[in-house]
XYZ file of C-alpha atoms in Angstrom:
315
model
C 83.280 120.483 -88.920
C 79.911 121.232 -90.500
C 77.654 118.827 -88.567
C 74.030 119.928 -88.972
C 70.932 118.096 -87.758
C 68.097 120.637 -88.115
C 64.922 119.005 -86.809
C 62.798 122.065 -87.632
C 63.406 121.783 -91.388
C 62.483 118.725 -93.458
C 65.456 116.741 -94.637
C 65.307 115.358 -98.159
C 67.652 113.185 -100.157
C 67.962 115.013 -103.458
C 66.957 113.301 -106.665
C 66.937 114.233 -110.337
C 63.902 116.537 -109.999
C 65.196 118.458 -106.986
C 67.378 121.463 -107.392
C 69.191 124.489 -106.058
C 69.218 128.226 -106.690
C 72.558 129.799 -107.565
C 72.763 133.197 -105.889
C 75.576 134.414 -108.135
C 76.173 138.123 -107.561
C 72.486 139.030 -107.198
C 73.030 140.091 -103.561
C 75.916 142.407 -104.491
C 74.958 146.084 -104.656
C 76.238 146.856 -108.135
C 75.032 147.403 -111.694
C 74.286 143.850 -112.828
C 73.883 144.872 -116.482
C 77.372 146.385 -116.476
C 78.738 143.297 -114.729
C 77.040 141.124 -117.354
C 78.710 143.127 -120.140
C 82.136 142.814 -118.493
C 81.869 139.042 -118.004
C 80.532 138.586 -121.541
C 83.459 140.505 -123.059
C 85.951 138.567 -120.937
C 84.329 135.255 -121.921
C 84.525 136.154 -125.618
C 88.175 137.129 -125.133
C 88.785 133.721 -123.554
C 87.481 131.977 -126.658
C 89.239 134.358 -129.058
C 92.647 134.272 -127.372
C 92.732 130.523 -126.862
C 91.399 129.720 -130.344
C 94.027 131.985 -131.912
C 96.735 130.234 -129.923
C 95.388 126.783 -130.837
C 95.160 127.744 -134.519
C 98.706 129.120 -134.517
C 100.076 125.919 -132.992
C 98.086 123.741 -135.390
C 99.026 125.645 -138.565
C 102.711 126.278 -137.804
C 105.024 123.256 -138.271
C 107.828 124.887 -136.260
C 105.488 124.956 -133.230
C 104.897 121.199 -133.383
C 107.094 120.589 -130.339
C 106.301 119.059 -126.923
C 106.078 122.469 -125.215
C 103.440 123.727 -127.669
C 101.612 120.398 -127.666
C 101.065 120.807 -123.920
C 100.302 124.506 -124.352
C 97.611 123.647 -126.912
C 96.052 121.226 -124.444
C 96.134 123.931 -121.773
C 94.298 126.339 -124.109
C 91.623 123.731 -124.813
C 91.172 123.147 -121.067
C 90.901 126.902 -120.424
C 88.069 127.203 -122.966
C 86.199 124.275 -121.396
C 86.920 125.450 -117.848
C 85.385 128.887 -118.357
C 82.460 127.427 -120.332
C 81.476 125.242 -117.370
C 80.719 128.283 -115.187
C 80.509 131.559 -117.146
C 77.333 130.940 -119.248
C 75.381 130.118 -116.071
C 76.881 133.196 -114.411
C 75.727 135.394 -117.308
C 72.221 133.943 -117.073
C 72.282 134.553 -113.330
C 73.175 138.230 -113.800
C 70.273 138.707 -116.227
C 67.712 136.882 -114.100
C 68.891 137.816 -110.598
C 69.436 134.184 -109.624
C 69.514 130.937 -111.591
C 67.770 127.645 -110.897
C 69.813 124.502 -111.397
C 68.618 120.913 -111.044
C 70.336 118.355 -108.851
C 71.679 116.529 -111.924
C 72.908 119.736 -113.603
C 74.552 120.863 -110.381
C 76.583 117.708 -109.919
C 77.450 117.429 -113.605
C 78.756 120.996 -113.407
C 80.667 120.185 -110.222
C 82.170 117.057 -111.783
C 83.220 118.905 -114.951
C 84.596 121.862 -112.991
C 86.823 119.805 -110.701
C 87.858 117.413 -113.476
C 89.063 120.277 -115.673
C 90.664 122.082 -112.739
C 92.631 118.977 -111.818
C 93.638 118.306 -115.422
C 95.092 121.817 -115.554
C 96.808 121.205 -112.221
C 98.498 118.028 -113.501
C 99.210 119.506 -116.922
C 101.105 122.399 -115.324
C 103.328 119.843 -113.575
C 103.801 117.993 -116.887
C 104.853 121.273 -118.511
C 107.327 121.859 -115.674
C 108.777 118.392 -116.314
C 109.011 119.227 -120.016
C 110.927 122.448 -119.253
C 113.206 120.526 -116.881
C 114.121 118.035 -119.609
C 114.621 120.796 -122.196
C 116.939 122.849 -119.963
C 118.722 120.149 -117.961
C 118.902 117.348 -120.562
C 118.888 119.100 -123.964
C 120.757 116.314 -125.791
C 118.302 113.617 -124.679
C 115.211 115.837 -124.761
C 113.835 114.656 -128.130
C 114.076 110.975 -127.245
C 112.812 111.363 -123.669
C 109.839 113.555 -124.641
C 108.713 111.778 -127.808
C 105.145 111.857 -129.130
C 104.136 108.662 -127.343
C 105.301 110.034 -123.984
C 103.501 113.338 -124.611
C 100.172 111.632 -125.326
C 100.608 109.249 -122.380
C 101.191 112.141 -119.971
C 98.130 114.059 -121.202
C 95.842 110.991 -121.153
C 97.074 110.025 -117.675
C 96.313 113.567 -116.458
C 92.738 113.289 -117.743
C 92.146 109.814 -116.289
C 93.499 110.660 -112.826
C 91.578 113.955 -112.739
C 88.263 112.423 -113.795
C 88.551 109.690 -111.160
C 89.506 112.251 -108.513
C 86.521 114.448 -109.378
C 84.174 111.456 -109.477
C 85.129 110.555 -105.899
C 84.466 114.082 -104.623
C 81.227 114.569 -106.569
C 79.831 111.204 -105.479
C 80.707 111.901 -101.829
C 78.859 115.231 -101.816
C 75.890 113.830 -103.785
C 75.237 111.312 -100.999
C 74.595 114.041 -98.418
C 71.079 115.170 -97.514
C 69.878 118.748 -97.942
C 67.186 120.837 -96.262
C 64.645 123.256 -97.709
C 67.281 125.974 -97.875
C 68.700 125.267 -101.337
C 70.254 128.695 -101.959
C 73.898 128.291 -103.026
C 75.839 131.511 -102.249
C 77.969 131.123 -105.355
C 77.683 131.355 -109.154
C 78.408 127.650 -109.704
C 78.013 124.392 -107.775
C 81.032 124.537 -105.512
C 81.821 121.727 -103.064
C 82.374 124.019 -100.077
C 79.010 125.728 -100.666
C 77.152 122.408 -100.844
C 78.829 121.185 -97.661
C 77.498 124.315 -95.961
C 73.940 123.535 -97.127
C 73.913 119.907 -95.996
C 71.705 118.901 -93.055
C 73.527 115.624 -92.519
C 76.944 115.145 -90.961
C 79.674 116.296 -93.320
C 82.602 115.208 -91.143
C 83.598 112.193 -93.237
C 83.069 114.082 -96.501
C 85.188 117.013 -95.302
C 88.042 114.792 -94.121
C 88.036 112.849 -97.392
C 87.774 115.907 -99.643
C 90.267 118.050 -97.735
C 92.906 115.321 -97.263
C 92.664 113.713 -100.704
C 92.215 117.085 -102.374
C 95.261 118.492 -100.597
C 97.372 115.593 -101.861
C 96.034 116.132 -105.390
C 96.989 119.817 -105.328
C 100.121 119.837 -103.166
C 101.927 116.891 -104.823
C 102.041 118.448 -108.339
C 102.875 121.819 -106.790
C 105.880 120.380 -104.925
C 106.940 118.571 -108.091
C 106.838 121.892 -109.978
C 108.887 123.626 -107.282
C 111.498 120.857 -107.361
C 111.625 120.938 -111.177
C 112.224 124.686 -111.209
C 114.837 124.398 -108.485
C 116.793 122.050 -110.773
C 116.140 124.355 -113.749
C 117.444 127.370 -111.790
C 120.621 125.472 -110.917
C 121.101 124.459 -114.565
C 120.552 128.046 -115.791
C 123.027 129.348 -113.225
C 125.696 127.008 -114.621
C 125.312 128.368 -118.175
C 128.371 130.397 -119.160
C 126.804 133.050 -121.418
C 124.229 135.684 -120.478
C 122.420 135.032 -123.765
C 122.080 131.344 -122.938
C 120.745 132.101 -119.452
C 118.275 134.635 -120.854
C 116.991 132.206 -123.499
C 116.583 129.384 -120.977
C 114.748 131.626 -118.515
C 112.440 133.126 -121.168
C 111.236 129.638 -122.121
C 110.073 129.137 -118.514
C 108.889 132.606 -117.444
C 105.390 132.416 -118.975
C 104.783 129.053 -117.349
C 105.889 130.433 -113.966
C 103.404 133.327 -114.188
C 100.530 130.947 -115.011
C 101.552 128.680 -112.117
C 101.482 131.589 -109.654
C 98.001 132.666 -110.799
C 96.584 129.135 -110.711
C 97.983 127.918 -107.401
C 97.597 131.265 -105.678
C 93.817 131.271 -106.127
C 93.445 127.530 -105.413
C 95.373 127.764 -102.133
C 93.392 130.824 -101.012
C 90.078 129.008 -101.536
C 90.444 125.262 -101.072
C 93.314 124.859 -98.613
C 91.768 126.990 -95.885
C 90.128 125.451 -92.789
C 86.287 125.248 -93.039
C 86.018 127.590 -90.034
C 87.417 130.390 -92.208
C 84.813 129.876 -94.933
C 83.344 133.072 -96.407
C 80.849 132.919 -99.285
C 81.566 136.469 -100.485
C 85.326 135.904 -100.360
C 85.005 132.633 -102.282
C 82.914 134.193 -105.026
C 85.324 137.051 -105.598
C 88.481 134.913 -105.577
C 86.798 132.271 -107.759
C 86.418 134.875 -110.504
C 90.216 134.985 -110.697
C 90.671 131.367 -111.759
C 87.342 130.665 -113.488
C 87.080 133.871 -115.533
C 90.310 135.894 -115.482
C 93.029 133.213 -115.644
C 91.627 131.334 -118.700
C 91.443 134.703 -120.468
C 94.943 135.947 -119.768
C 96.796 132.613 -120.111
C 97.017 132.747 -123.941
C 98.090 136.399 -123.813
C 100.803 135.622 -121.251
C 102.229 132.901 -123.484
C 101.832 135.005 -126.638
C 103.306 138.268 -125.358
C 106.297 136.614 -123.699
C 107.132 134.174 -126.494
C 108.702 135.482 -129.699
C 107.855 132.347 -131.715
C 104.170 132.559 -130.805
C 104.091 136.326 -131.472
C 105.589 135.889 -134.933
C 103.187 133.069 -135.774
C 100.167 135.040 -134.554
C 101.190 138.057 -136.632
C 101.447 135.917 -139.768
C 98.149 134.207 -138.942
C 96.291 137.509 -138.414
C 97.732 139.033 -141.619
C 96.363 136.104 -143.621
C-alpha cells in the first residue's frame, strides 16, 4: 500500500487555492506540436462522428427504437467524456505542462469517473436490450417500453454520480506534500494516491474493492446476457436469421471489448504494478480513441444507420 509519511517535506491539506501541475506528455521525447495536431483532429472527429450519429437518430423516425435510444445516450456520453480530458491535454501540449487548481482537479476527477461509470452501466443496459430483442422478440416492445428505457438511463446516471462522489471525496481528504506534479494528463485517482503524504491504505481498499464491484458486476452481467444470446442464435433455424441476430450485437461487442480491455489494464491491477508512463499511454485508448471510433463502429456495421447517414449528408 502507498503509506507515506515524509517528515522532510511540509504536509498541507489542500484547499481551493492550492493546485497541481499536470505533466501530460511534456516528458516524452517527441514532437509536441505534431502530437497536438493529432489529438486536435481526433477530438474534432469525436464531436463530428457522435453529432452525426445523434442527428441521424433524432431525425429518423425508424431509428426511434430502444437500441438507438441507448446508442444516442452513449454518443452523448462519449462527447462529454472526451471533453473532460482532451482540452486540458491540448493546452498541456502547447504549454509543456498545465496548472490545475485543487477544485478544478477534483471536479475533473468527479466528472471523469461519473461519465466512465455511466458508460459502464449503459453498456450493460444495452446488453440487456439485445438479450430481450433476441431471446424475447414477442414481448420486447412491452418489456422495453419508453418508461423502462428512461428509468434505466436515469438509474445509470444516479448510481454513477454517487459512486464517483464517494471516490472523489475519499481522495480529496488526503494530504499532499510540496511535490504536486501529476504524471498524467488529467487528475487520475491512482496518480493522486501516489502523491499523497498521508496513509492511503483505507482509501486504496475502499476504491479498489468498491470500484472492482462497480466494474466487474456489469461486465459479468454482459457476459451472461451474451451467453444467453449466443444460445438463442444457435437455435435459429435459418442462416439469414442467425446472421441478422448476430449483426445487431456485433458492434456492441466490439465497443465492450475496447472499453473493458483498457479499464481492466489500468484500474484492476495491484498498486505495486503502477506505472505512470503505462497509464498515460493506455488512458489515451479510452479517453481519446474509443469515443472517436464508437460512432464509426456502429455506423459502419449497421445498415440502418449507414442509410440514414447517407440521406442526412446528402441533404
